[in-house]
C-alpha atoms as one frame of an Amber mdcrd trajectory, in Angstrom:
protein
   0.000   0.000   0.000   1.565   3.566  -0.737   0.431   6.286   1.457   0.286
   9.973   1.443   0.808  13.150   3.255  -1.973  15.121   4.732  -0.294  18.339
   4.617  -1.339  20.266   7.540  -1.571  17.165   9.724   1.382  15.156   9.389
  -0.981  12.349   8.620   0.723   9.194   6.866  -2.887   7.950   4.811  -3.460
   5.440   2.691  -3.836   6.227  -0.900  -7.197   4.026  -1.025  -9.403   4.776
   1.456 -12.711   2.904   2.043 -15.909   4.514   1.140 -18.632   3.178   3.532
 -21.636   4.126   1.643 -22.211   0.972  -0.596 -21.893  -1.976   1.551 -22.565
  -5.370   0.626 -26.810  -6.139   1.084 -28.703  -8.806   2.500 -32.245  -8.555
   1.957 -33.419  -4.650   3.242 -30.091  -4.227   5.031 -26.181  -4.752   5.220
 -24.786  -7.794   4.908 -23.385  -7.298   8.579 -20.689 -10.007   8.394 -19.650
 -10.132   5.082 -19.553  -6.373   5.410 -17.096  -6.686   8.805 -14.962  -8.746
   7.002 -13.955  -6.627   4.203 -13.658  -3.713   6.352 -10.695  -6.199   8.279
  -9.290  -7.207   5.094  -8.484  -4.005   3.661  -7.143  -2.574   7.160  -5.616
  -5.855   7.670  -3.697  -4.899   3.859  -2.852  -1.285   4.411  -6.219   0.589
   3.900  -6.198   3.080   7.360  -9.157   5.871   6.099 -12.406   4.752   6.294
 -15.460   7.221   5.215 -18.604   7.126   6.495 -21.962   9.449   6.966 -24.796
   9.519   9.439 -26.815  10.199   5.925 -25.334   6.452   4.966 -28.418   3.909
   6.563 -26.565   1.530   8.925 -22.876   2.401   7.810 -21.915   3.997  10.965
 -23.736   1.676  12.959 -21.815  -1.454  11.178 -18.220   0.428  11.015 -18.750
   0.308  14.896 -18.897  -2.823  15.138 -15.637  -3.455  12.560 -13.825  -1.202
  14.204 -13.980  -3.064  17.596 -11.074  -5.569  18.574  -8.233  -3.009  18.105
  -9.037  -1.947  14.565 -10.151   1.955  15.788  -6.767   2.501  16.760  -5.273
   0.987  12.855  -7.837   3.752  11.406  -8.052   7.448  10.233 -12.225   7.655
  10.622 -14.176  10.052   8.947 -17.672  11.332   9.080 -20.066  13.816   8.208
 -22.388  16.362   9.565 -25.610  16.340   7.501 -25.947  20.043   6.408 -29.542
  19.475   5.241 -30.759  18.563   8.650 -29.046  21.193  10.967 -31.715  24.022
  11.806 -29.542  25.079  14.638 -26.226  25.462  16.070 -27.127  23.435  18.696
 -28.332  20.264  16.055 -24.637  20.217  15.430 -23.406  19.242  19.075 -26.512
  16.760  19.107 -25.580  14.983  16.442 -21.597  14.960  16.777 -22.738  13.415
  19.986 -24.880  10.691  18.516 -22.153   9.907  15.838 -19.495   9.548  18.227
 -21.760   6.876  20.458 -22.911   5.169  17.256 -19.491   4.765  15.717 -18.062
   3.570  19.391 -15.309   6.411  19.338 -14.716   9.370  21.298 -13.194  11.394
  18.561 -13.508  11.910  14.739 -10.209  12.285  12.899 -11.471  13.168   9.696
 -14.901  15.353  10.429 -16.809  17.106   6.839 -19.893  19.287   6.559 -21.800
  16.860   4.012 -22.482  17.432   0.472 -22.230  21.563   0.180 -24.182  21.468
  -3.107 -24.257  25.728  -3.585 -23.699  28.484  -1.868 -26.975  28.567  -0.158
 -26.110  25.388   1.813 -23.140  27.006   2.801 -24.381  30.637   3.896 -27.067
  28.703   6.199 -24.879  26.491   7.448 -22.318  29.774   8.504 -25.337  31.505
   9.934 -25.952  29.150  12.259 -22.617  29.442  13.843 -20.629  26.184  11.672
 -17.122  27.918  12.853 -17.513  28.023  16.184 -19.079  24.436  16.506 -15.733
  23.597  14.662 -13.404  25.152  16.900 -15.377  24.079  19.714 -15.424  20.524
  18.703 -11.896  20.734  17.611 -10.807  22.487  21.076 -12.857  19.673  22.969
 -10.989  16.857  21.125 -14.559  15.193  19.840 -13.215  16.107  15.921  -9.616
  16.446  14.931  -9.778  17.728  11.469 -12.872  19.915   9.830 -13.240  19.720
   6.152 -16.391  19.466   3.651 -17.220  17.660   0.794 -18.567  19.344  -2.110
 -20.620  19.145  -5.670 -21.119  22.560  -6.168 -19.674  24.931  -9.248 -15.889
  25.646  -9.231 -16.281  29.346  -8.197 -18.239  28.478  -4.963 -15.819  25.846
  -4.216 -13.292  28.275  -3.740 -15.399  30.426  -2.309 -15.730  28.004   0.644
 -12.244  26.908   0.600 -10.977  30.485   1.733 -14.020  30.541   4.109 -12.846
  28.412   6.765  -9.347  27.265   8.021  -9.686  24.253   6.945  -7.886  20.987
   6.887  -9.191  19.352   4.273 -11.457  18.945   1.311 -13.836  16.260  -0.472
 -14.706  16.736  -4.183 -15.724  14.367  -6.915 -12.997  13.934  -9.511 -12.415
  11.453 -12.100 -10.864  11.665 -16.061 -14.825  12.356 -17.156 -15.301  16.037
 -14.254 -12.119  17.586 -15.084 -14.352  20.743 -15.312 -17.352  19.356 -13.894
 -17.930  20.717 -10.243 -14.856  21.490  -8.923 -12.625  20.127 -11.285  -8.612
  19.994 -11.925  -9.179  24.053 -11.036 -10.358  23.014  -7.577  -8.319  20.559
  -6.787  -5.177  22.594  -7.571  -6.916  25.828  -5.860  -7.278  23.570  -2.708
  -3.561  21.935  -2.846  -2.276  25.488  -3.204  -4.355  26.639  -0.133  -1.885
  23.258   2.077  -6.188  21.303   1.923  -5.676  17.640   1.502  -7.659  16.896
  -1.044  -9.980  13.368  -0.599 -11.622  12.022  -4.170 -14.745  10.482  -4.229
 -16.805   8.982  -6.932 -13.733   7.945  -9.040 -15.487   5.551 -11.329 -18.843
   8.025 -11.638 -20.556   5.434  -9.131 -19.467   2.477 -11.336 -19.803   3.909
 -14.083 -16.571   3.667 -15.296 -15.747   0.641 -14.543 -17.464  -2.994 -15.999
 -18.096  -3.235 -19.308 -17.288   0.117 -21.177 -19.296   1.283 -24.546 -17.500
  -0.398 -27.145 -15.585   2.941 -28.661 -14.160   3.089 -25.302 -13.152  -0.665
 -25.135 -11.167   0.068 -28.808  -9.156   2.738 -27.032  -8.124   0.716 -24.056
  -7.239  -1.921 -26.478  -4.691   0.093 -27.750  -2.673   0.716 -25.031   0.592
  -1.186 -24.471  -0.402  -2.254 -20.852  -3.477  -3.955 -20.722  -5.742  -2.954
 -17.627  -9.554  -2.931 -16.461 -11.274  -0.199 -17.270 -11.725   0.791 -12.909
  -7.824   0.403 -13.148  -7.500   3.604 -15.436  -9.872   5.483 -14.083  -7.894
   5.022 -10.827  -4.465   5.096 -11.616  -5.627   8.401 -13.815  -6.286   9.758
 -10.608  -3.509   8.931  -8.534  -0.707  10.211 -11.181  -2.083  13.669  -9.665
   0.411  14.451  -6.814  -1.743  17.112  -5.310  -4.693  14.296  -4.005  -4.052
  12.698  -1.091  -6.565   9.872  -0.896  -8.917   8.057  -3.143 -12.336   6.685
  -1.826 -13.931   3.746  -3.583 -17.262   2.105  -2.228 -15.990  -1.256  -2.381
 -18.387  -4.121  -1.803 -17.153  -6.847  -3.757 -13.832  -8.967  -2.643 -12.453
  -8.581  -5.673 -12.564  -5.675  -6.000 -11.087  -4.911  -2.848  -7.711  -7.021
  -4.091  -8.045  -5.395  -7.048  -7.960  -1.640  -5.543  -5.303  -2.887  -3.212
  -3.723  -4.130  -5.645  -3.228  -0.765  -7.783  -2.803   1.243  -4.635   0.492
  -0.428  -4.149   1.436   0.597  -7.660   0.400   3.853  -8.846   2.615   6.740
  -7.950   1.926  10.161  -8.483   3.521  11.161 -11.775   3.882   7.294 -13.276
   1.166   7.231 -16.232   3.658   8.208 -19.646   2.306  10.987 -22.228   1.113
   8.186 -24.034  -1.059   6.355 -21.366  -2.186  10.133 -20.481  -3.653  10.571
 -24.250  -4.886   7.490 -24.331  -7.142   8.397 -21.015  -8.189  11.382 -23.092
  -9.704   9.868 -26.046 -11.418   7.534 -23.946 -12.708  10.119 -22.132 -14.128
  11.875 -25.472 -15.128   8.251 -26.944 -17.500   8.406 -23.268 -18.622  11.822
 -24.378 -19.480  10.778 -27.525 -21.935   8.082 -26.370 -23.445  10.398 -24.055
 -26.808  11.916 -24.783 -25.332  14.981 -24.405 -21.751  15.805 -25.731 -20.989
  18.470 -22.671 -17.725  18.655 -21.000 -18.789  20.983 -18.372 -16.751  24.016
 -19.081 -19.161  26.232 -17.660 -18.460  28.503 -20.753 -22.446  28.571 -20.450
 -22.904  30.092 -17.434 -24.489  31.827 -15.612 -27.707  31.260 -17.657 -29.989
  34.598 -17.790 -32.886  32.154 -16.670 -31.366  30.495 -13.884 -30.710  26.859
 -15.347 -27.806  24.952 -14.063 -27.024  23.813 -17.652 -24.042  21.412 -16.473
 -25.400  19.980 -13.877 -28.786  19.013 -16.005 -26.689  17.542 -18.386 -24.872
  15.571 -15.420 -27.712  13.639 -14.620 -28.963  13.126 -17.894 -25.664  11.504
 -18.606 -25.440   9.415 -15.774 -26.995   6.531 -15.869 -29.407   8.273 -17.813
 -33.135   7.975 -16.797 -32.118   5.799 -13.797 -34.006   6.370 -10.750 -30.397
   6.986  -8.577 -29.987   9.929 -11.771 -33.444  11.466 -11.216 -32.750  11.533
  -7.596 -29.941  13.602  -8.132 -31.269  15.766 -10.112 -34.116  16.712  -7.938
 -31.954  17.189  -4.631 -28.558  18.827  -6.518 -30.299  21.018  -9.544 -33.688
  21.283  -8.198 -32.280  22.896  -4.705 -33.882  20.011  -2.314 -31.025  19.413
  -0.808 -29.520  22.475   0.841 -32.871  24.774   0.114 -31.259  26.087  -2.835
 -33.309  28.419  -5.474 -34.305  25.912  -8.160 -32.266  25.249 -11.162 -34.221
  23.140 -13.554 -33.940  22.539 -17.261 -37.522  23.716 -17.756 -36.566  27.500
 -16.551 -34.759  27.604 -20.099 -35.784  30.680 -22.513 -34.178  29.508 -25.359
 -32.451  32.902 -25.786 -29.836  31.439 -27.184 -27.031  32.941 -25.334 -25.503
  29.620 -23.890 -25.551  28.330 -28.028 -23.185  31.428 -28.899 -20.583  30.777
 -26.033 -20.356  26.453 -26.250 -17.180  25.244 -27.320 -19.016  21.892 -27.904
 -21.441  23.802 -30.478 -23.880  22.210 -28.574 -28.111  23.032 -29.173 -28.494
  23.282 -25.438 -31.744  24.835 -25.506 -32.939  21.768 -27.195 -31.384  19.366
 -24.880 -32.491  21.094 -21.948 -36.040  20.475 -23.389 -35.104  16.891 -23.634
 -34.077  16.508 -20.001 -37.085  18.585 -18.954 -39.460  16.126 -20.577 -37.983
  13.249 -18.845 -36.266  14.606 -15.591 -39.399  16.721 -14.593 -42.365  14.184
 -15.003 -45.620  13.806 -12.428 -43.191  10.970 -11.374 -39.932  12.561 -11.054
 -41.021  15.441  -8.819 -42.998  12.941  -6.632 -39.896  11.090  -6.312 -38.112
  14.824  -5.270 -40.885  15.069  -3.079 -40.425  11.794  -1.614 -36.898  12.793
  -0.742 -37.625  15.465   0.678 -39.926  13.989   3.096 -37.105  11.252   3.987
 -34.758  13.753   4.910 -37.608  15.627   7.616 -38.131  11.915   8.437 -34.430
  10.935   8.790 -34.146  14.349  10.969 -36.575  13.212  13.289 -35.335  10.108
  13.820 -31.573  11.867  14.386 -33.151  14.068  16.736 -34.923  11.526  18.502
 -32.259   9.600  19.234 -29.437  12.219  20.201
């Protein structure tokens, strides 16, 4: 296993660390044992940061129980402070508190204000006094490190990076977001600032792994080294010196070799120019079988209506039409998940602006029309609405039992 610095704590971390959001299932719930044992494995083989969320069902309930018998003390742990279910500064204590008896610790090494989706989520979240729970919970010893994890535009990424001393940051990065969301630009903005920088959704949720679209296939096939398709995608990832760790939600044992594996291999710095093209034209041969052919350069916005125009086109490409996609596009464009002001494809004008500026020459009017039609059924805003009502529910619960 190779490890990495944290750069403002010293901290020696594994280069894979384990995502704890998509456990292994048995019947409505975790596969408890089989779930334990993987956990072991990949401590037991150099893995030391484990990610979890009280927004995960279960997962911090089952990592403590894996972590008992002397493997909390092998471990970097992080969590997360649900953003979308504070309404006060004093929620934030409550549920610290309740994470720290659920997860059998009595301190959080790695601590992140979850899933900062805008800059709405943000400005609530520093309203209610975030700093000052930070400091207090740092000056307490319940949280080590304060960080966040983000999906939000580039500009109020950085925005929140120079908000806060913090330690570290979360973004989702893989050879298919260079300038989606935070991007390469955040990543080096938060590197420069002496952030670690933590990766999640490497693969796009799978998606970039298995069985690729065959264009894609006929690039890999021409590269001297033959690897899977999860093994570019990862190795892309760690030639960049400036992250420090790599999540993967691992829930198949061979996967877990696998990851191991390629964490023992790929230095920062290793892929050649011609293994880096390579990852480029696959990346445009993914574009190209996408329903929409957007990079997300942003060149688009801000739209004059209000659309988020890349992030539509996110979750049309994703999976597109999936259930997991239409979820995400109702909590991250349509503002249910940090109150944001709505976003949706159907706000579009067609005035034609966003057509002039696309490097892409893309008809995004029309394409926001098509992702309107599907995205913003009867049955996809009942399933926002369902969401919605999950998170009051899951707040209740949270509060009930802190």
């Amino acid at each position: 296993m190779l490890y990495r610095t944290m750069k403002k704590t010293g901290d020696e971390l594994s280069v894979l660390g384990f995502g704890c959001m998509r456990l292994p299932r048995k019947g409505m719930g975790i596969d408890e044992e089989r779930a334990v044992n993987q956990i072991r494995y990949a401590v037991d083989h150099g893995v030391n940061y484990l990610d979890t969320a009280l927004m995960y069902p279960g997962s911090e309930q089952l990592l403590g129980r894996a972590l008992a018998d002397g493997y909390r003390e092998k471990v970097k742990l992080a969590t997360k402070l649900p953003h979308m279910l504070v309404t006060s500064r004093e929620d934030m204590d409550r549920m610290l508190d309740l994470q720290l008896k659920t997860l059998k610790t009595d301190h959080i090494d790695y601590y992140l204000i979850h899933s900062l989706t805008s800059g709405e989520g943000w400005g609530k979240m520093k309203s209610l006094g975030v700093a000052d729970f930070l400091d207090a919970a740092k000056a307490d010893g319940r949280i080590v490190n304060a960080g966040f994890s983000a999906h939000c535009a580039v500009g109020t990424f950085k925005e929140i990076v120079d908000d806060y001393d913090w330690d570290f940051c979360q973004i989702q990065y893989n050879y298919l977001d260079e300038m989606n969301q935070a991007g390469t630009e955040g990543l080096m903005y938060a590197a420069s600032k002496g952030l670690g920088v933590v990766v999640m959704e490497p693969l796009r949720g799978g998606y970039l792994a298995g069985n690729p679209p065959a264009p894609v296939q006929a690039v890999w096939d021409e590269a001297d080294v033959k690897r899977t398709p999860a093994e570019w995608a990862l190795r892309w990832i760690w030639n960049h010196p400036e992250v420090t760790v790599v999540l993967s939600g691992m829930n198949e044992e061979q996967h877990i070799e696998e990851n191991i594996r390629i964490a023992s291999e790929a230095c920062p710095n290793s892929l050649t120019e011609k293994e880096l093209e390579i990852v480029d034209r696959a990346a445009e041969a993914y574009r190209e079988t996408n329903r929409v052919g957007c990079t997300g350069c942003r060149y688009c916005m801000p739209c004059p209506a209000g659309v988020n125009i890349p992030g539509c086109f996110e979750a049309y490409n994703t999976d597109g039409g999936t259930l997991q996609s239409k979820v995400m596009y109702q909590l991250r464009v349509g503002g249910k998940m940090d109150g944001a002001t709505p976003a949706y494809a159907s706000l579009c004008k067609n005035c034609g602006k966003c057509v002039k500026v696309c490097p892409q020459h893309l008809p995004i009017p029309q394409h926001l029309s098509e992702v309107a039609k599907e995205y913003e059924t009867f049955g996809a805003r009942l399933i926002g609405g369902i969401t919605v009502y999950a998170l009051r529910l899951m707040r209740w619960n949270t509060m009930r039992k802190a």
